[in-house]
């Protein structure tokens, strides 16, 4: 009987882990789509010049860094990853990029 309870608990743990993983992947896809929209709206250049500014330094491209930034900013602002977040994210991105540009010229 104890073995059956252990197997059930393991199965429940696995199912929970799969649900958490699926939720995280879905959230990351939404963040990527929002980042693509912001990149288009701002004519974000390809390349990797903004990786250290927007991302955490591990990204391979500006778009990857922007995706990281979107996820972090959504959490900081308490926004859901949906279309309604775009205006607020766009304003915050422009503010962030202007601050970076100001620092670059000093």
mmCIF file with all atom_site columns, C-alpha atoms in Angstrom:
data_model
loop_
_atom_site.group_PDB
_atom_site.id
_atom_site.type_symbol
_atom_site.label_atom_id
_atom_site.label_alt_id
_atom_site.label_comp_id
_atom_site.label_asym_id
_atom_site.label_entity_id
_atom_site.label_seq_id
_atom_site.pdbx_PDB_ins_code
_atom_site.Cartn_x
_atom_site.Cartn_y
_atom_site.Cartn_z
_atom_site.occupancy
_atom_site.B_iso_or_equiv
_atom_site.pdbx_formal_charge
_atom_site.auth_seq_id
_atom_site.auth_comp_id
_atom_site.auth_asym_id
_atom_site.auth_atom_id
_atom_site.pdbx_PDB_model_num
ATOM 1   C CA . UNK A 1 1   ? 0.000  0.000  0.000   1.00 0.00 ? 1   UNK A CA 1
ATOM 2   C CA . UNK A 1 2   ? 2.844  2.391  0.846   1.00 0.00 ? 2   UNK A CA 1
ATOM 3   C CA . UNK A 1 3   ? 4.411  1.774  -2.578  1.00 0.00 ? 3   UNK A CA 1
ATOM 4   C CA . UNK A 1 4   ? 1.108  2.647  -4.267  1.00 0.00 ? 4   UNK A CA 1
ATOM 5   C CA . UNK A 1 5   ? 0.889  5.926  -2.314  1.00 0.00 ? 5   UNK A CA 1
ATOM 6   C CA . UNK A 1 6   ? 4.478  6.739  -3.270  1.00 0.00 ? 6   UNK A CA 1
ATOM 7   C CA . UNK A 1 7   ? 3.751  6.064  -6.929  1.00 0.00 ? 7   UNK A CA 1
ATOM 8   C CA . UNK A 1 8   ? 0.635  8.246  -6.774  1.00 0.00 ? 8   UNK A CA 1
ATOM 9   C CA . UNK A 1 9   ? 2.587  11.027 -5.118  1.00 0.00 ? 9   UNK A CA 1
ATOM 10  C CA . UNK A 1 10  ? 5.306  10.772 -7.755  1.00 0.00 ? 10  UNK A CA 1
ATOM 11  C CA . UNK A 1 11  ? 2.688  10.871 -10.510 1.00 0.00 ? 11  UNK A CA 1
ATOM 12  C CA . UNK A 1 12  ? 1.055  13.924 -8.925  1.00 0.00 ? 12  UNK A CA 1
ATOM 13  C CA . UNK A 1 13  ? 4.453  15.600 -8.628  1.00 0.00 ? 13  UNK A CA 1
ATOM 14  C CA . UNK A 1 14  ? 5.220  14.878 -12.281 1.00 0.00 ? 14  UNK A CA 1
ATOM 15  C CA . UNK A 1 15  ? 1.828  16.176 -13.446 1.00 0.00 ? 15  UNK A CA 1
ATOM 16  C CA . UNK A 1 16  ? 2.260  19.321 -11.361 1.00 0.00 ? 16  UNK A CA 1
ATOM 17  C CA . UNK A 1 17  ? 5.741  19.846 -12.771 1.00 0.00 ? 17  UNK A CA 1
ATOM 18  C CA . UNK A 1 18  ? 4.432  19.436 -16.327 1.00 0.00 ? 18  UNK A CA 1
ATOM 19  C CA . UNK A 1 19  ? 1.646  21.968 -15.702 1.00 0.00 ? 19  UNK A CA 1
ATOM 20  C CA . UNK A 1 20  ? 4.113  24.484 -14.269 1.00 0.00 ? 20  UNK A CA 1
ATOM 21  C CA . UNK A 1 21  ? 6.468  23.964 -17.218 1.00 0.00 ? 21  UNK A CA 1
ATOM 22  C CA . UNK A 1 22  ? 3.656  24.368 -19.760 1.00 0.00 ? 22  UNK A CA 1
ATOM 23  C CA . UNK A 1 23  ? 2.472  27.548 -18.053 1.00 0.00 ? 23  UNK A CA 1
ATOM 24  C CA . UNK A 1 24  ? 6.008  28.960 -18.053 1.00 0.00 ? 24  UNK A CA 1
ATOM 25  C CA . UNK A 1 25  ? 6.493  28.122 -21.746 1.00 0.00 ? 25  UNK A CA 1
ATOM 26  C CA . UNK A 1 26  ? 3.170  29.729 -22.645 1.00 0.00 ? 26  UNK A CA 1
ATOM 27  C CA . UNK A 1 27  ? 4.113  32.874 -20.706 1.00 0.00 ? 27  UNK A CA 1
ATOM 28  C CA . UNK A 1 28  ? 7.496  33.007 -22.469 1.00 0.00 ? 28  UNK A CA 1
ATOM 29  C CA . UNK A 1 29  ? 5.791  32.701 -25.892 1.00 0.00 ? 29  UNK A CA 1
ATOM 30  C CA . UNK A 1 30  ? 3.502  35.620 -25.044 1.00 0.00 ? 30  UNK A CA 1
ATOM 31  C CA . UNK A 1 31  ? 6.472  37.671 -23.868 1.00 0.00 ? 31  UNK A CA 1
ATOM 32  C CA . UNK A 1 32  ? 8.265  36.882 -27.144 1.00 0.00 ? 32  UNK A CA 1
ATOM 33  C CA . UNK A 1 33  ? 5.254  38.015 -29.169 1.00 0.00 ? 33  UNK A CA 1
ATOM 34  C CA . UNK A 1 34  ? 5.062  41.240 -27.190 1.00 0.00 ? 34  UNK A CA 1
ATOM 35  C CA . UNK A 1 35  ? 8.800  41.765 -27.734 1.00 0.00 ? 35  UNK A CA 1
ATOM 36  C CA . UNK A 1 36  ? 8.356  41.223 -31.479 1.00 0.00 ? 36  UNK A CA 1
ATOM 37  C CA . UNK A 1 37  ? 5.576  43.834 -31.519 1.00 0.00 ? 37  UNK A CA 1
ATOM 38  C CA . UNK A 1 38  ? 7.726  46.313 -29.605 1.00 0.00 ? 38  UNK A CA 1
ATOM 39  C CA . UNK A 1 39  ? 10.701 45.623 -31.862 1.00 0.00 ? 39  UNK A CA 1
ATOM 40  C CA . UNK A 1 40  ? 8.565  46.338 -34.898 1.00 0.00 ? 40  UNK A CA 1
ATOM 41  C CA . UNK A 1 41  ? 7.066  49.499 -33.404 1.00 0.00 ? 41  UNK A CA 1
ATOM 42  C CA . UNK A 1 42  ? 10.497 50.885 -32.486 1.00 0.00 ? 42  UNK A CA 1
ATOM 43  C CA . UNK A 1 43  ? 12.369 49.581 -35.551 1.00 0.00 ? 43  UNK A CA 1
ATOM 44  C CA . UNK A 1 44  ? 14.731 47.764 -33.204 1.00 0.00 ? 44  UNK A CA 1
ATOM 45  C CA . UNK A 1 45  ? 17.928 46.934 -35.045 1.00 0.00 ? 45  UNK A CA 1
ATOM 46  C CA . UNK A 1 46  ? 19.063 43.373 -35.413 1.00 0.00 ? 46  UNK A CA 1
ATOM 47  C CA . UNK A 1 47  ? 22.329 42.497 -33.772 1.00 0.00 ? 47  UNK A CA 1
ATOM 48  C CA . UNK A 1 48  ? 23.310 42.316 -30.145 1.00 0.00 ? 48  UNK A CA 1
ATOM 49  C CA . UNK A 1 49  ? 24.179 45.888 -29.115 1.00 0.00 ? 49  UNK A CA 1
ATOM 50  C CA . UNK A 1 50  ? 21.353 46.042 -26.560 1.00 0.00 ? 50  UNK A CA 1
ATOM 51  C CA . UNK A 1 51  ? 21.927 42.660 -24.926 1.00 0.00 ? 51  UNK A CA 1
ATOM 52  C CA . UNK A 1 52  ? 23.777 44.082 -21.934 1.00 0.00 ? 52  UNK A CA 1
ATOM 53  C CA . UNK A 1 53  ? 21.343 46.979 -21.585 1.00 0.00 ? 53  UNK A CA 1
ATOM 54  C CA . UNK A 1 54  ? 18.000 45.212 -21.925 1.00 0.00 ? 54  UNK A CA 1
ATOM 55  C CA . UNK A 1 55  ? 18.837 41.613 -21.142 1.00 0.00 ? 55  UNK A CA 1
ATOM 56  C CA . UNK A 1 56  ? 20.897 39.791 -18.578 1.00 0.00 ? 56  UNK A CA 1
ATOM 57  C CA . UNK A 1 57  ? 23.905 39.340 -20.851 1.00 0.00 ? 57  UNK A CA 1
ATOM 58  C CA . UNK A 1 58  ? 23.140 35.752 -21.843 1.00 0.00 ? 58  UNK A CA 1
ATOM 59  C CA . UNK A 1 59  ? 20.940 36.526 -24.854 1.00 0.00 ? 59  UNK A CA 1
ATOM 60  C CA . UNK A 1 60  ? 22.120 36.112 -28.447 1.00 0.00 ? 60  UNK A CA 1
ATOM 61  C CA . UNK A 1 61  ? 20.290 39.045 -30.025 1.00 0.00 ? 61  UNK A CA 1
ATOM 62  C CA . UNK A 1 62  ? 18.534 42.314 -29.352 1.00 0.00 ? 62  UNK A CA 1
ATOM 63  C CA . UNK A 1 63  ? 15.189 40.534 -29.742 1.00 0.00 ? 63  UNK A CA 1
ATOM 64  C CA . UNK A 1 64  ? 16.144 37.902 -27.173 1.00 0.00 ? 64  UNK A CA 1
ATOM 65  C CA . UNK A 1 65  ? 17.239 40.671 -24.810 1.00 0.00 ? 65  UNK A CA 1
ATOM 66  C CA . UNK A 1 66  ? 13.993 42.536 -25.420 1.00 0.00 ? 66  UNK A CA 1
ATOM 67  C CA . UNK A 1 67  ? 12.053 39.359 -24.603 1.00 0.00 ? 67  UNK A CA 1
ATOM 68  C CA . UNK A 1 68  ? 13.898 39.133 -21.278 1.00 0.00 ? 68  UNK A CA 1
ATOM 69  C CA . UNK A 1 69  ? 13.211 42.809 -20.660 1.00 0.00 ? 69  UNK A CA 1
ATOM 70  C CA . UNK A 1 70  ? 9.499  42.368 -21.437 1.00 0.00 ? 70  UNK A CA 1
ATOM 71  C CA . UNK A 1 71  ? 9.178  39.514 -18.942 1.00 0.00 ? 71  UNK A CA 1
ATOM 72  C CA . UNK A 1 72  ? 10.981 41.450 -16.230 1.00 0.00 ? 72  UNK A CA 1
ATOM 73  C CA . UNK A 1 73  ? 9.054  44.667 -16.916 1.00 0.00 ? 73  UNK A CA 1
ATOM 74  C CA . UNK A 1 74  ? 5.661  42.948 -16.962 1.00 0.00 ? 74  UNK A CA 1
ATOM 75  C CA . UNK A 1 75  ? 6.428  41.548 -13.538 1.00 0.00 ? 75  UNK A CA 1
ATOM 76  C CA . UNK A 1 76  ? 7.713  44.870 -12.180 1.00 0.00 ? 76  UNK A CA 1
ATOM 77  C CA . UNK A 1 77  ? 4.663  46.774 -13.439 1.00 0.00 ? 77  UNK A CA 1
ATOM 78  C CA . UNK A 1 78  ? 2.209  44.045 -12.450 1.00 0.00 ? 78  UNK A CA 1
ATOM 79  C CA . UNK A 1 79  ? 0.896  43.697 -16.005 1.00 0.00 ? 79  UNK A CA 1
ATOM 80  C CA . UNK A 1 80  ? -0.497 40.659 -17.765 1.00 0.00 ? 80  UNK A CA 1
ATOM 81  C CA . UNK A 1 81  ? 1.200  39.505 -20.960 1.00 0.00 ? 81  UNK A CA 1
ATOM 82  C CA . UNK A 1 82  ? -1.472 40.617 -23.394 1.00 0.00 ? 82  UNK A CA 1
ATOM 83  C CA . UNK A 1 83  ? -2.191 43.219 -26.058 1.00 0.00 ? 83  UNK A CA 1
ATOM 84  C CA . UNK A 1 84  ? -3.339 45.790 -23.508 1.00 0.00 ? 84  UNK A CA 1
ATOM 85  C CA . UNK A 1 85  ? 0.193  45.896 -22.051 1.00 0.00 ? 85  UNK A CA 1
ATOM 86  C CA . UNK A 1 86  ? 1.758  47.137 -25.303 1.00 0.00 ? 86  UNK A CA 1
ATOM 87  C CA . UNK A 1 87  ? 1.256  50.919 -24.797 1.00 0.00 ? 87  UNK A CA 1
ATOM 88  C CA . UNK A 1 88  ? 2.687  50.799 -21.274 1.00 0.00 ? 88  UNK A CA 1
ATOM 89  C CA . UNK A 1 89  ? 5.591  48.587 -22.359 1.00 0.00 ? 89  UNK A CA 1
ATOM 90  C CA . UNK A 1 90  ? 6.296  50.844 -25.329 1.00 0.00 ? 90  UNK A CA 1
ATOM 91  C CA . UNK A 1 91  ? 6.443  53.932 -23.115 1.00 0.00 ? 91  UNK A CA 1
ATOM 92  C CA . UNK A 1 92  ? 8.700  52.149 -20.638 1.00 0.00 ? 92  UNK A CA 1
ATOM 93  C CA . UNK A 1 93  ? 10.961 50.843 -23.416 1.00 0.00 ? 93  UNK A CA 1
ATOM 94  C CA . UNK A 1 94  ? 11.333 54.305 -24.912 1.00 0.00 ? 94  UNK A CA 1
ATOM 95  C CA . UNK A 1 95  ? 12.180 55.708 -21.477 1.00 0.00 ? 95  UNK A CA 1
ATOM 96  C CA . UNK A 1 96  ? 14.747 52.942 -20.963 1.00 0.00 ? 96  UNK A CA 1
ATOM 97  C CA . UNK A 1 97  ? 16.352 53.445 -24.363 1.00 0.00 ? 97  UNK A CA 1
ATOM 98  C CA . UNK A 1 98  ? 16.478 57.225 -23.905 1.00 0.00 ? 98  UNK A CA 1
ATOM 99  C CA . UNK A 1 99  ? 18.222 56.743 -20.569 1.00 0.00 ? 99  UNK A CA 1
ATOM 100 C CA . UNK A 1 100 ? 20.737 54.421 -22.235 1.00 0.00 ? 100 UNK A CA 1
ATOM 101 C CA . UNK A 1 101 ? 21.323 56.922 -25.033 1.00 0.00 ? 101 UNK A CA 1
ATOM 102 C CA . UNK A 1 102 ? 21.856 59.732 -22.521 1.00 0.00 ? 102 UNK A CA 1
ATOM 103 C CA . UNK A 1 103 ? 24.452 57.659 -20.680 1.00 0.00 ? 103 UNK A CA 1
ATOM 104 C CA . UNK A 1 104 ? 26.182 56.719 -23.928 1.00 0.00 ? 104 UNK A CA 1
ATOM 105 C CA . UNK A 1 105 ? 26.718 60.394 -24.796 1.00 0.00 ? 105 UNK A CA 1
ATOM 106 C CA . UNK A 1 106 ? 28.148 61.381 -21.433 1.00 0.00 ? 106 UNK A CA 1
#
